[in-house]
mmCIF file of C-alpha atoms in Angstrom:
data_model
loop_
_atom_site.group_PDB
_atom_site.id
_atom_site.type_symbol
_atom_site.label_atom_id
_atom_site.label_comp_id
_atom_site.label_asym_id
_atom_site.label_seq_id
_atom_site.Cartn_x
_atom_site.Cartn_y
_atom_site.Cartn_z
ATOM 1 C CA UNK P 6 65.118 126.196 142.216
ATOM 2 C CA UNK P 7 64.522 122.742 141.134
ATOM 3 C CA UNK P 8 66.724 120.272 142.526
ATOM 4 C CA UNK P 9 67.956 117.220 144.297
ATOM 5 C CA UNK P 10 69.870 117.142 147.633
ATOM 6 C CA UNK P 11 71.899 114.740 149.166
ATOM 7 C CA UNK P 12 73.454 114.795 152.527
ATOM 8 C CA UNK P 13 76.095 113.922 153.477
ATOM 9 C CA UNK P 14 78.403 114.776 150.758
ATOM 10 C CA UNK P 15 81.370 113.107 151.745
ATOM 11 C CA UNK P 16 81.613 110.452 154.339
ATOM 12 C CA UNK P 17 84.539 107.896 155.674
ATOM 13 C CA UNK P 18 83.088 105.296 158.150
ATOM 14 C CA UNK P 19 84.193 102.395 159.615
ATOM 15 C CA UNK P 20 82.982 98.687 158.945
ATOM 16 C CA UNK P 21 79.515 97.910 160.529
ATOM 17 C CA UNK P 22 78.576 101.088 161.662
ATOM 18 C CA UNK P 23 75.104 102.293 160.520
ATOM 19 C CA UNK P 24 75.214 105.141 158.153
ATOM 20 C CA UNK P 25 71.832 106.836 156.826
ATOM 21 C CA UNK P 26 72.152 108.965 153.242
ATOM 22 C CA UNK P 27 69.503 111.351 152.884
ATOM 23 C CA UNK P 28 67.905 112.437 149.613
ATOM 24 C CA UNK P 29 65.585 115.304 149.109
ATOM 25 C CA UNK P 30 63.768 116.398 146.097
ATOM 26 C CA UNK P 31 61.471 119.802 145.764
ATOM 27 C CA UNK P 32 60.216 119.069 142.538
ATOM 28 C CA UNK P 33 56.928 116.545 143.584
ATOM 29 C CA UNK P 34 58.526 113.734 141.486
ATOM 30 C CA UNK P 35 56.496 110.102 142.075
ATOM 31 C CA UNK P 36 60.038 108.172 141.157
ATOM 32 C CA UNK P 37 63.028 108.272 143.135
ATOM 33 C CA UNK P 38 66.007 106.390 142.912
ATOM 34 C CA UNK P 39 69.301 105.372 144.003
ATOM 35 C CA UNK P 40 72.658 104.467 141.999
ATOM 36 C CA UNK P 41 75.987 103.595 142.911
ATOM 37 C CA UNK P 42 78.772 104.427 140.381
ATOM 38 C CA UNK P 43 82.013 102.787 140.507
ATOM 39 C CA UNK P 44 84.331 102.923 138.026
ATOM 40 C CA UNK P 45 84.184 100.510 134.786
ATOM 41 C CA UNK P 46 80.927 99.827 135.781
ATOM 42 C CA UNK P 47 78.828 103.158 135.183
ATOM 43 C CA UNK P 48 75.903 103.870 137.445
ATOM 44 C CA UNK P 49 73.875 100.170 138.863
ATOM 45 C CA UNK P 50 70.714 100.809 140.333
ATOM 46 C CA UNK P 51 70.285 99.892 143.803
ATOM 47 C CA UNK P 52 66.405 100.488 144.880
ATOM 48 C CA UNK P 53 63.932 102.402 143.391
ATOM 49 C CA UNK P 54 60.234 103.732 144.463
ATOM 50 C CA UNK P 55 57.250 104.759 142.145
ATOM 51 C CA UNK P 56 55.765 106.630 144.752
ATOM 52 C CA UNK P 57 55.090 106.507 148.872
ATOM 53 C CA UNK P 58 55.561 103.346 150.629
ATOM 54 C CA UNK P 59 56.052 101.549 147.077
ATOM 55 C CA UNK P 60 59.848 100.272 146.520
ATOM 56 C CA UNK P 61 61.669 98.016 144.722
ATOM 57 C CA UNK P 62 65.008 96.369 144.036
ATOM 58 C CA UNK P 63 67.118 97.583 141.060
ATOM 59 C CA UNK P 64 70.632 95.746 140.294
ATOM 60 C CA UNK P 65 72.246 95.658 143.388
ATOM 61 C CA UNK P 66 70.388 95.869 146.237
ATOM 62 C CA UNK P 67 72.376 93.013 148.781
ATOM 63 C CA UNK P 68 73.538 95.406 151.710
ATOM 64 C CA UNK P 69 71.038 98.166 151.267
ATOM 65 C CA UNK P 70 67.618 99.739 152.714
ATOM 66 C CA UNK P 71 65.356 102.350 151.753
ATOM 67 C CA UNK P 72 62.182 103.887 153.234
ATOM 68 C CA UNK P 73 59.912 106.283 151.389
ATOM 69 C CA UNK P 74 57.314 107.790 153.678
ATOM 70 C CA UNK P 75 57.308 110.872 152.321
ATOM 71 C CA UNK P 76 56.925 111.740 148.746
ATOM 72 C CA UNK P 77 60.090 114.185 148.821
ATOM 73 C CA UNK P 78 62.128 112.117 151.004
ATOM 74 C CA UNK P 79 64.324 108.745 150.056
ATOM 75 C CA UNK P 80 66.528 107.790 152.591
ATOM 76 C CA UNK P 81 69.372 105.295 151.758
ATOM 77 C CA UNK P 82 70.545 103.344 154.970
ATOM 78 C CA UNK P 83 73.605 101.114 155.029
ATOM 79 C CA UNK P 84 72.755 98.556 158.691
ATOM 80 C CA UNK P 85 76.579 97.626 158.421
ATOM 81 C CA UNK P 86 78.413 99.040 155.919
ATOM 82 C CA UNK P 87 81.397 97.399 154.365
ATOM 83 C CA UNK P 88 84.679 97.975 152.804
ATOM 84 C CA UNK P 89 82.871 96.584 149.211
ATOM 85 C CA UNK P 90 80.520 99.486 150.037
ATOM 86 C CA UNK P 91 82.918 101.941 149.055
ATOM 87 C CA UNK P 92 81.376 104.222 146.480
ATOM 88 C CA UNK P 93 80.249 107.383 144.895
ATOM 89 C CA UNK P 94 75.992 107.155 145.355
ATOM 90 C CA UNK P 95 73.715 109.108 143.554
ATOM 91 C CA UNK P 96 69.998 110.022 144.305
ATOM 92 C CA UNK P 97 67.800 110.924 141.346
ATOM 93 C CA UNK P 98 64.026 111.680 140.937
ATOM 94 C CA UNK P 99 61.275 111.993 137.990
ATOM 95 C CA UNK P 100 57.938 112.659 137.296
ATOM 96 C CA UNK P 101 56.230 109.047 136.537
ATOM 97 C CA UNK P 102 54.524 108.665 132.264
ATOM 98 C CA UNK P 103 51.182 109.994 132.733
ATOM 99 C CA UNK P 104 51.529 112.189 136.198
ATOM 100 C CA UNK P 105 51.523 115.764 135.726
ATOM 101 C CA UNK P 106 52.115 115.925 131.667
ATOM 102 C CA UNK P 107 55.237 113.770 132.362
ATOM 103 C CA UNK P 108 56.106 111.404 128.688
ATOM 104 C CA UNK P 109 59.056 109.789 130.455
ATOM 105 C CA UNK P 110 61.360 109.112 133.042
ATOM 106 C CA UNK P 111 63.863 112.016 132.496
ATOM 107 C CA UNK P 112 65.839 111.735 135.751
ATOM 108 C CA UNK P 113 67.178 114.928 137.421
ATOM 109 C CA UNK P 114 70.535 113.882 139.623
ATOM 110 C CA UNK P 115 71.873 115.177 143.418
ATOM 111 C CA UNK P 116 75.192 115.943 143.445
ATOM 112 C CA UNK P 117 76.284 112.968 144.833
ATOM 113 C CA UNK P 118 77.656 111.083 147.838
ATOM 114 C CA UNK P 119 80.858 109.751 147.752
ATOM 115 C CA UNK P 120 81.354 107.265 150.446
ATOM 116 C CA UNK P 121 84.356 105.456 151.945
ATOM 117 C CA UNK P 122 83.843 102.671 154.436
ATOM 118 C CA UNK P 123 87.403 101.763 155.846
ATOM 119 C CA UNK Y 22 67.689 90.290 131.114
ATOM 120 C CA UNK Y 23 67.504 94.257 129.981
ATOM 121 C CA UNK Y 24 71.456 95.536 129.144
ATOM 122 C CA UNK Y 25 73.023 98.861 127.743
ATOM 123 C CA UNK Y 26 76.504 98.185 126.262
ATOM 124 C CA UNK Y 27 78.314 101.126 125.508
ATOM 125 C CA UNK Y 28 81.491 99.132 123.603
ATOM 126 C CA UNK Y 29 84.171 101.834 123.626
ATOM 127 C CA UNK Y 30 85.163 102.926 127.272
ATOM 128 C CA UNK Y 31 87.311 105.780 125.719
ATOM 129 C CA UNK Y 32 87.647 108.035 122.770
ATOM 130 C CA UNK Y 33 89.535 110.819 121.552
ATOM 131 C CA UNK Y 34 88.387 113.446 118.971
ATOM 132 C CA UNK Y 35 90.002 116.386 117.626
ATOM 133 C CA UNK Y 36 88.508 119.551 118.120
ATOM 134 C CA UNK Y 37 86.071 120.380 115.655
ATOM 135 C CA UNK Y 38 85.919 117.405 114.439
ATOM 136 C CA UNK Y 39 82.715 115.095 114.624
ATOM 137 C CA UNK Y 40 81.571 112.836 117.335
ATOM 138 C CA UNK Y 41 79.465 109.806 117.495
ATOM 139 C CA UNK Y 42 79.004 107.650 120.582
ATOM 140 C CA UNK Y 43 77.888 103.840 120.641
ATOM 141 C CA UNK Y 44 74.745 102.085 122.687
ATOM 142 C CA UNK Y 45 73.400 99.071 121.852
ATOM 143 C CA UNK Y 46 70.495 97.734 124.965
ATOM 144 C CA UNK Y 47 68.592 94.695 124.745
ATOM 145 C CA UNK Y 48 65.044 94.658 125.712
ATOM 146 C CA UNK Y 49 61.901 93.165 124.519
ATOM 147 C CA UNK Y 50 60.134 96.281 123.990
ATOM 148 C CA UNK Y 51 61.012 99.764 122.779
ATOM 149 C CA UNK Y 52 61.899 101.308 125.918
ATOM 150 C CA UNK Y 53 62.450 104.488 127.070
ATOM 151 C CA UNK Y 54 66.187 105.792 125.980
ATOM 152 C CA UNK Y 55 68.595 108.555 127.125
ATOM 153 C CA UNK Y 56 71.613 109.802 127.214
ATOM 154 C CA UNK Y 57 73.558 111.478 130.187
ATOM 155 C CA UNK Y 58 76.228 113.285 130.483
ATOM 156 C CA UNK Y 59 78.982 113.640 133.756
ATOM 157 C CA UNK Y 60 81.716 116.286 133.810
ATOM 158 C CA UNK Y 61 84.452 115.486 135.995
ATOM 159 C CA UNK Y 62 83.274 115.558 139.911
ATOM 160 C CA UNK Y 63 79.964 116.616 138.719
ATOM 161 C CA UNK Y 64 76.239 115.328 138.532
ATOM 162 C CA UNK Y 65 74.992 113.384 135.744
ATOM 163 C CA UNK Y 66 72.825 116.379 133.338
ATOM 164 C CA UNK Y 67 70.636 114.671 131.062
ATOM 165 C CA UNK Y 68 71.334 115.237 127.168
ATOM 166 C CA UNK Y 69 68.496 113.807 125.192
ATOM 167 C CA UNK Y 70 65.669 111.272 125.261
ATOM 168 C CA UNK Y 71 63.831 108.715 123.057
ATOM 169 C CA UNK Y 72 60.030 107.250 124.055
ATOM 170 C CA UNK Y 73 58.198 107.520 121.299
ATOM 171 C CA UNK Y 74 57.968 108.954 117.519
ATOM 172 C CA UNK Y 75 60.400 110.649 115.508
ATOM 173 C CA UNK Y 76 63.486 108.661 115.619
ATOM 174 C CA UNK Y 77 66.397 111.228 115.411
ATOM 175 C CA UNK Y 78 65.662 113.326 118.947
ATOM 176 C CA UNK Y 79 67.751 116.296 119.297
ATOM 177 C CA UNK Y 80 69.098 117.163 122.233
ATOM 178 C CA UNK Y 81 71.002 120.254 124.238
ATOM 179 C CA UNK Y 82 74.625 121.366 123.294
ATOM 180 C CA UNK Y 83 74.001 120.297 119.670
ATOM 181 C CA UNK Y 84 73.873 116.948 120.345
ATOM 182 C CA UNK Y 85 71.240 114.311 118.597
ATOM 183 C CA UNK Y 86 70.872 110.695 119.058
ATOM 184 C CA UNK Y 87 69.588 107.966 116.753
ATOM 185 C CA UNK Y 88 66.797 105.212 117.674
ATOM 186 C CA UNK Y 89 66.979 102.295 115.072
ATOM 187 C CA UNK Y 90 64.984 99.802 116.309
ATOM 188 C CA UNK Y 91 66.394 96.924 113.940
ATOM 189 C CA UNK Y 92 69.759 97.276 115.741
ATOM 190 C CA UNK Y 93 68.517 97.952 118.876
ATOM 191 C CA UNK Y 94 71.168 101.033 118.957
ATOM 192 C CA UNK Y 95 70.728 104.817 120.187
ATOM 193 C CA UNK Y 96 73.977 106.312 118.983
ATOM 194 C CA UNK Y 97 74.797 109.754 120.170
ATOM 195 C CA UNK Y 98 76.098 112.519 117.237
ATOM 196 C CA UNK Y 99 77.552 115.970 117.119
ATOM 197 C CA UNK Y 100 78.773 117.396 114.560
ATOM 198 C CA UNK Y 101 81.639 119.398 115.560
ATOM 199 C CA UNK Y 102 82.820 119.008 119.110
ATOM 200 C CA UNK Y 103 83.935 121.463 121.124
ATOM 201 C CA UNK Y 104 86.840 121.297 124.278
ATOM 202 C CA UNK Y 105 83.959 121.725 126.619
ATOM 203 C CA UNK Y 106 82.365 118.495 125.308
ATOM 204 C CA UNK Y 107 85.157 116.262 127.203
ATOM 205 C CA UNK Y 108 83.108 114.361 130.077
ATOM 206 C CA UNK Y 109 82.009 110.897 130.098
ATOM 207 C CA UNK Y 110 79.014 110.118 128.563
ATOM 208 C CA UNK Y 111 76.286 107.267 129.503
ATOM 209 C CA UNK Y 112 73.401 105.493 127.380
ATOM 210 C CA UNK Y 113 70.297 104.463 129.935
ATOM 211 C CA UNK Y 114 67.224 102.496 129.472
ATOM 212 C CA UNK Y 115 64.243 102.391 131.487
ATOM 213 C CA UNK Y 116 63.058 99.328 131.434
ATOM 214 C CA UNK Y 117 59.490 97.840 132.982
ATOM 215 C CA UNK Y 118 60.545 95.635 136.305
ATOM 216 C CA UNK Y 119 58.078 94.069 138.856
ATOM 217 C CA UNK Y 120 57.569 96.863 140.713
ATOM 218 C CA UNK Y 121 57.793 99.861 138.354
ATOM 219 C CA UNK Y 122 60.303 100.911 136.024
ATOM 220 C CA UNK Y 123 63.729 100.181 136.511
ATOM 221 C CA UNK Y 124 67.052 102.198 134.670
ATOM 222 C CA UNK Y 125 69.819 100.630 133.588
ATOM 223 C CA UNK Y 126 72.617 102.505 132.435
ATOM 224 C CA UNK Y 127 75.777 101.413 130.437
ATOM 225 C CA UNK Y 128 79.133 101.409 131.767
ATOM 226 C CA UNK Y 129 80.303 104.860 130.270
ATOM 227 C CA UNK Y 130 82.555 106.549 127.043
ATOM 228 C CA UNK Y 131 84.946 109.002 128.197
ATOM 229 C CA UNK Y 132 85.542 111.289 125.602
ATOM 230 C CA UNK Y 133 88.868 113.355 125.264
ATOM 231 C CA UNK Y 134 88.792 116.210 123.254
ATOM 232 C CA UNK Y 135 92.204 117.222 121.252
ATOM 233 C CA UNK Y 136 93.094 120.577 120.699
#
């Protein structure tokens, strides 16, 4: 089955200590992304990556790292989370315009992460 | 700087009656468009999309969207909405950044759905 996975799920963490979201995707996608959704303010991009060892900032990237080593892999790490960090995260991936047939960058979502940093 | 606004945060339709749901973006160039939808502690499951050619792109669950280029507006339609249809709905644009394409999405309609 195609999909996107995220681990963990839930998490509650306490200010400054290093967390690590994972994201997997099974579906050979170039473009992976994170998002953090908070509400009133929809879903702000927070780094994105076209393919392996290429990334880039999206909206809100202060506070934030990401690695992309392997194609299927996107690991969001938090150095020191804090309290502002607070959120509900959301991997995605897509094919790139171009790559395998793709015509756009229809994103398929994980299930999310929802993350609370006391 | 690329923006989706999505001007009505909330709306509330009778049952069987019709739906249409607002996005304006700005960007230079026509962009790729889309429209998502999030049921409550779910995923976001993507509806429709706009890249290229015809303009009126239909979608899954009867929905269609809109690309008029003069008002820089992807509305999303349906013409008779059913309970199920009550999620929140968001308008995104991918948009070319430095590195690649980035996707900004608009800040979300709820829609409630009236028996």
């Amino acid at each position: 089955e195609a999909q996107v996975t995220q681990n963990p799920r839930y998490l509650i963490t306490v200010t400054g200590k290093k967390l690590t979201v994972t994201c997997s995707q099974n579906m050979n996608h170039e473009y992976m992304s994170w998002y953090r959704q908070d509400p009133g303010l929809g879903l702000r991009q927070i780094y994105y990556s076209m393919n392996v060892e290429v990334t880039d900032k999206g909206d809100v990237p202060e506070g934030y790292k990401v690695s992309r080593k392997e194609k299927r892999n996107f690991p969001l790490i938090l150095e020191s989370p804090s309290p502002n960090q607070t959120s509900l995260y959301f991997c995605a991936s897509s094919s790139v315009p171009g790559t395998s047939g793709s015509s756009s960058y229809e994103q398929y979502f994980g299930p999310g992460t929802r993350l609370t940093v006391t | 700087a690329q923006s989706v606004t999505q001007p009505d945060i909330h709306i509330t339709v009778s049952e069987g009656a019709s739906l249409e749901l607002r996005c304006n973006y700005s960007y230079g160039a026509t962009p790729y468009l889309f429209w998502y939808v999030q049921s409550p502690g779910q995923g976001l499951q993507l509806l429709l999309k706009y890249f290229s050619g015809d303009t009126l792109v239909q979608g899954i669950k009867g929905f269609e969207a809109e690309f008029k280029r003069s008002q820089s507006s992807f509305n999303l339609r349906k013409p008779s909405v059913h309970w199920s249809d009550a999620a929140e709905y968001f308008c995104a644009v991918a948009a070319r950044g430095t590195g690649g394409f980035k996707t900004i999405f608009g800040a979300g309609t709820r829609l409630f759905v009236k028996a």
